[in-house]
Amino acid sequence: MSVRSILSRALLITALPTFAFAGSVNPDDVVFKDDVVAVSLTGTAGDPAKGREIFANRKLGNCLACHINADLNEQLFHGEVGPPLDGVADRWEEPELRAIMINSKVVFGDETIMPSFYRLKNGVRTAEKFQGKTILTAEQVEDVIAYLRTLKE
Ligand code: HEC
């Protein structure tokens, strides 16, 4: 191996951490068209079973802090700040749900208290640990969307 290729490999390795969103659409490059996001962030469909766990996990989606969801009745506390998500798949199409998850402000307006889960700038109330990061990864967002699509009346 030439010195040159060893050097370029070393450079590649040091450059890697800046590609944290490799393989997925970078949060700043998400394309909103007519306030929806048609294309999967990962290029593949999400896993609804994983999405259900992320939804209930207080360190990840923490959706139950604000939303009632009868499918998760085994969890004790459901907040009521947002609308119940029972039957949400009948009200919103997948590209709309993706837009809500990525940047709730685009759909509900700047005043909404629903977090934007795939955005680098998430307002002044963003917890320090999320600054410069998204709350969920692209894969987790797609998993939650796949789960929401199962919530039919
Ligand atoms: C801090 C509270 C809060 C959290 C946490 C939250 N949401 Fe929301 N969400 C809201 C509010 C409030 C609305 C209603 C929109 C508005 O008026 O601002 C909403 C609306 C929605 C809607 C549209 C519902 C409908 O039927 O119109 C969906 C879908 C949704 N949220 C999904 C989620 C998911 C999935 C999570 C977790 C990944 C989540 N939300 C976390 C507050 C929250």
Tab-separated table of C-alpha atoms and ligand atoms in Angstrom:
chain	number	residue	atom	x	y	z
A	1	MET	CA	0.000	0.000	0.000
A	2	SER	CA	1.418	3.381	-0.945
A	3	VAL	CA	2.062	6.087	1.620
A	4	ARG	CA	-0.471	8.156	-0.215
A	5	SER	CA	-3.276	5.653	0.140
A	6	ILE	CA	-2.418	5.037	3.807
A	7	LEU	CA	-2.624	8.781	4.331
A	8	SER	CA	-5.931	9.093	2.566
A	9	ARG	CA	-7.330	6.218	4.595
A	10	ALA	CA	-6.232	7.909	7.811
A	11	LEU	CA	-7.922	11.084	6.635
A	12	LEU	CA	-11.098	9.188	5.878
A	13	ILE	CA	-11.164	7.729	9.373
A	14	THR	CA	-10.704	11.093	11.067
A	15	ALA	CA	-13.439	12.546	8.855
A	16	LEU	CA	-15.950	9.828	9.778
A	17	PRO	CA	-17.541	11.382	12.880
A	18	THR	CA	-18.876	14.264	10.777
A	19	PHE	CA	-20.901	11.724	8.797
A	20	ALA	CA	-23.168	10.842	11.717
A	21	PHE	CA	-26.177	10.675	9.397
A	22	ALA	CA	-24.471	8.448	6.824
A	23	GLY	CA	-26.926	6.459	4.771
A	24	SER	CA	-29.862	8.640	5.813
A	25	VAL	CA	-31.110	12.052	4.783
A	26	ASN	CA	-29.295	14.690	6.848
A	27	PRO	CA	-31.730	16.727	9.014
A	28	ASP	CA	-30.837	19.923	7.152
A	29	ASP	CA	-31.475	18.273	3.765
A	30	VAL	CA	-34.993	16.965	4.391
A	31	VAL	CA	-37.245	18.078	1.525
A	32	PHE	CA	-40.667	19.395	2.526
A	33	LYS	CA	-43.055	19.684	-0.410
A	34	ASP	CA	-46.556	21.043	0.302
A	35	ASP	CA	-45.745	20.597	4.014
A	36	VAL	CA	-45.228	16.847	3.737
A	37	VAL	CA	-42.189	14.588	3.376
A	38	ALA	CA	-42.841	11.898	0.804
A	39	VAL	CA	-39.567	9.991	0.901
A	40	SER	CA	-38.391	7.707	3.713
A	41	LEU	CA	-35.421	9.178	5.595
A	42	THR	CA	-33.618	5.859	5.399
A	43	GLY	CA	-34.800	4.660	1.997
A	44	THR	CA	-36.536	1.705	3.645
A	45	ALA	CA	-39.745	1.072	5.575
A	46	GLY	CA	-39.585	1.274	9.362
A	47	ASP	CA	-40.214	-1.556	11.832
A	48	PRO	CA	-43.542	-1.058	13.669
A	49	ALA	CA	-42.544	-3.260	16.627
A	50	LYS	CA	-39.449	-1.150	17.270
A	51	GLY	CA	-41.523	1.978	16.718
A	52	ARG	CA	-43.905	0.908	19.470
A	53	GLU	CA	-40.990	0.619	21.912
A	54	ILE	CA	-39.559	3.985	20.894
A	55	PHE	CA	-43.003	5.563	21.304
A	56	ALA	CA	-43.279	4.338	24.903
A	57	ASN	CA	-39.630	4.852	25.879
A	58	ARG	CA	-39.324	7.950	28.052
A	59	LYS	CA	-35.730	8.515	26.986
A	60	LEU	CA	-36.595	8.322	23.262
A	61	GLY	CA	-39.968	9.331	21.831
A	62	ASN	CA	-41.661	9.888	25.184
A	63	CYS	CA	-44.862	10.283	23.176
A	64	LEU	CA	-46.979	9.063	26.112
A	65	ALA	CA	-45.983	12.146	28.080
A	66	CYS	CA	-48.418	14.073	25.882
A	67	HIS	CA	-50.581	11.523	24.038
A	68	ILE	CA	-53.108	8.899	25.100
A	69	ASN	CA	-52.712	5.676	23.104
A	70	ALA	CA	-55.002	2.742	23.900
A	71	ASP	CA	-52.605	0.301	22.204
A	72	LEU	CA	-50.164	0.990	25.058
A	73	ASN	CA	-52.622	0.485	27.920
A	74	GLU	CA	-50.028	-1.578	29.779
A	75	GLN	CA	-48.159	1.683	30.403
A	76	LEU	CA	-49.670	3.518	33.336
A	77	PHE	CA	-49.241	7.194	32.634
A	78	HIS	CA	-50.576	8.843	29.469
A	79	GLY	CA	-50.476	12.641	29.180
A	80	GLU	CA	-53.269	14.658	27.619
A	81	VAL	CA	-51.446	17.702	26.312
A	82	GLY	CA	-51.774	16.472	22.728
A	83	PRO	CA	-54.699	14.663	21.066
A	84	PRO	CA	-55.174	10.905	21.666
A	85	LEU	CA	-53.382	8.949	18.938
A	86	ASP	CA	-55.986	6.187	18.683
A	87	GLY	CA	-56.923	5.887	15.012
A	88	VAL	CA	-54.224	8.350	13.969
A	89	ALA	CA	-53.538	6.331	10.777
A	90	ASP	CA	-57.081	7.130	9.606
A	91	ARG	CA	-56.461	10.861	9.965
A	92	TRP	CA	-52.983	11.306	8.491
A	93	GLU	CA	-51.207	9.782	5.506
A	94	GLU	CA	-47.655	8.512	5.849
A	95	PRO	CA	-45.988	11.618	4.270
A	96	GLU	CA	-47.944	13.807	6.714
A	97	LEU	CA	-46.924	11.710	9.708
A	98	ARG	CA	-43.322	11.937	8.533
A	99	ALA	CA	-43.564	15.731	8.388
A	100	ILE	CA	-45.094	15.850	11.903
A	101	MET	CA	-42.309	13.660	13.289
A	102	ILE	CA	-39.460	15.483	11.569
A	103	ASN	CA	-40.591	19.046	12.169
A	104	SER	CA	-43.920	19.463	13.945
A	105	LYS	CA	-43.669	23.252	13.467
A	106	VAL	CA	-44.207	22.942	9.710
A	107	VAL	CA	-47.550	21.205	10.262
A	108	PHE	CA	-48.830	22.768	13.517
A	109	GLY	CA	-47.089	26.158	13.495
A	110	ASP	CA	-44.277	27.638	15.563
A	111	GLU	CA	-46.299	27.724	18.778
A	112	THR	CA	-46.778	23.963	19.058
A	113	ILE	CA	-45.228	22.353	22.092
A	114	MET	CA	-44.793	19.048	20.248
A	115	PRO	CA	-41.036	18.470	19.818
A	116	SER	CA	-39.510	18.139	16.358
A	117	PHE	CA	-37.804	14.773	16.437
A	118	TYR	CA	-35.483	15.086	13.447
A	119	ARG	CA	-34.303	18.644	13.493
A	120	LEU	CA	-31.044	20.202	14.583
A	121	LYS	CA	-32.579	23.522	15.595
A	122	ASN	CA	-35.357	22.625	17.998
A	123	GLY	CA	-35.963	25.963	19.682
A	124	VAL	CA	-34.652	27.576	22.829
A	125	ARG	CA	-36.116	24.908	25.103
A	126	THR	CA	-33.904	22.185	23.614
A	127	ALA	CA	-32.189	20.239	26.371
A	128	GLU	CA	-28.424	20.670	26.253
A	129	LYS	CA	-27.807	16.992	25.448
A	130	PHE	CA	-29.803	17.375	22.203
A	131	GLN	CA	-28.069	20.515	20.941
A	132	GLY	CA	-26.512	19.798	17.554
A	133	LYS	CA	-28.270	16.394	17.543
A	134	THR	CA	-31.688	15.152	16.625
A	135	ILE	CA	-33.873	13.627	19.367
A	136	LEU	CA	-34.397	10.459	17.299
A	137	THR	CA	-32.280	8.942	14.530
A	138	ALA	CA	-33.647	8.691	10.988
A	139	GLU	CA	-34.224	4.971	11.531
A	140	GLN	CA	-36.120	5.570	14.781
A	141	VAL	CA	-38.312	8.194	13.068
A	142	GLU	CA	-39.203	5.692	10.330
A	143	ASP	CA	-39.913	2.997	12.949
A	144	VAL	CA	-42.319	5.306	14.810
A	145	ILE	CA	-44.067	6.232	11.531
A	146	ALA	CA	-44.488	2.524	10.723
A	147	TYR	CA	-46.006	2.032	14.178
A	148	LEU	CA	-48.355	5.035	13.868
A	149	ARG	CA	-49.586	3.533	10.573
A	150	THR	CA	-50.879	0.534	12.569
A	151	LEU	CA	-53.101	2.723	14.815
A	152	LYS	CA	-56.417	2.400	12.996
A	153	GLU	CA	-59.901	2.665	14.517
B	1	HEC	C1	-44.571	17.812	24.767
B	1	HEC	C2	-45.769	17.186	24.287
B	1	HEC	C3	-45.690	16.261	23.090
B	1	HEC	C4	-44.864	15.193	22.867
B	1	HEC	C5	-43.737	14.684	23.752
B	1	HEC	C6	-45.297	14.592	21.642
B	1	HEC	N1	-46.327	15.275	21.100
B	1	HEC	FE1	-47.378	14.819	19.402
B	1	HEC	N2	-48.540	16.447	19.646
B	1	HEC	C7	-48.502	17.322	20.722
B	1	HEC	C8	-49.527	18.344	20.543
B	1	HEC	C9	-49.809	19.483	21.501
B	1	HEC	C10	-50.182	18.048	19.318
B	1	HEC	C11	-51.344	18.812	18.660
B	1	HEC	C12	-50.782	19.761	17.656
B	1	HEC	C13	-50.821	21.163	18.174
B	1	HEC	O1	-51.919	21.710	18.266
B	1	HEC	O2	-49.780	21.703	18.545
B	1	HEC	C14	-49.561	16.851	18.801
B	1	HEC	C15	-49.956	16.217	17.629
B	1	HEC	C16	-49.484	15.004	17.179
B	1	HEC	C17	-50.002	14.273	16.043
B	1	HEC	C18	-51.223	14.631	15.205
B	1	HEC	C19	-52.384	13.985	15.942
B	1	HEC	C20	-53.733	14.197	15.360
B	1	HEC	O3	-54.523	13.272	15.401
B	1	HEC	O4	-54.012	15.290	14.878
B	1	HEC	C21	-49.242	13.144	15.923
B	1	HEC	C22	-49.374	12.052	14.889
B	1	HEC	C23	-48.264	13.172	16.995
B	1	HEC	N3	-48.438	14.316	17.746
B	1	HEC	C24	-47.342	12.176	17.213
B	1	HEC	C25	-46.409	12.189	18.252
B	1	HEC	C26	-45.442	11.142	18.443
B	1	HEC	C27	-45.338	9.886	17.611
B	1	HEC	C28	-44.678	11.516	19.516
B	1	HEC	C29	-43.468	10.811	20.073
B	1	HEC	C30	-42.423	10.461	19.122
B	1	HEC	C31	-45.202	12.780	20.004
B	1	HEC	N4	-46.257	13.141	19.209
B	1	HEC	C32	-44.699	13.466	21.101
B	1	HEC	C33	-47.637	17.249	21.799
B	1	HEC	C34	-46.625	16.309	21.960
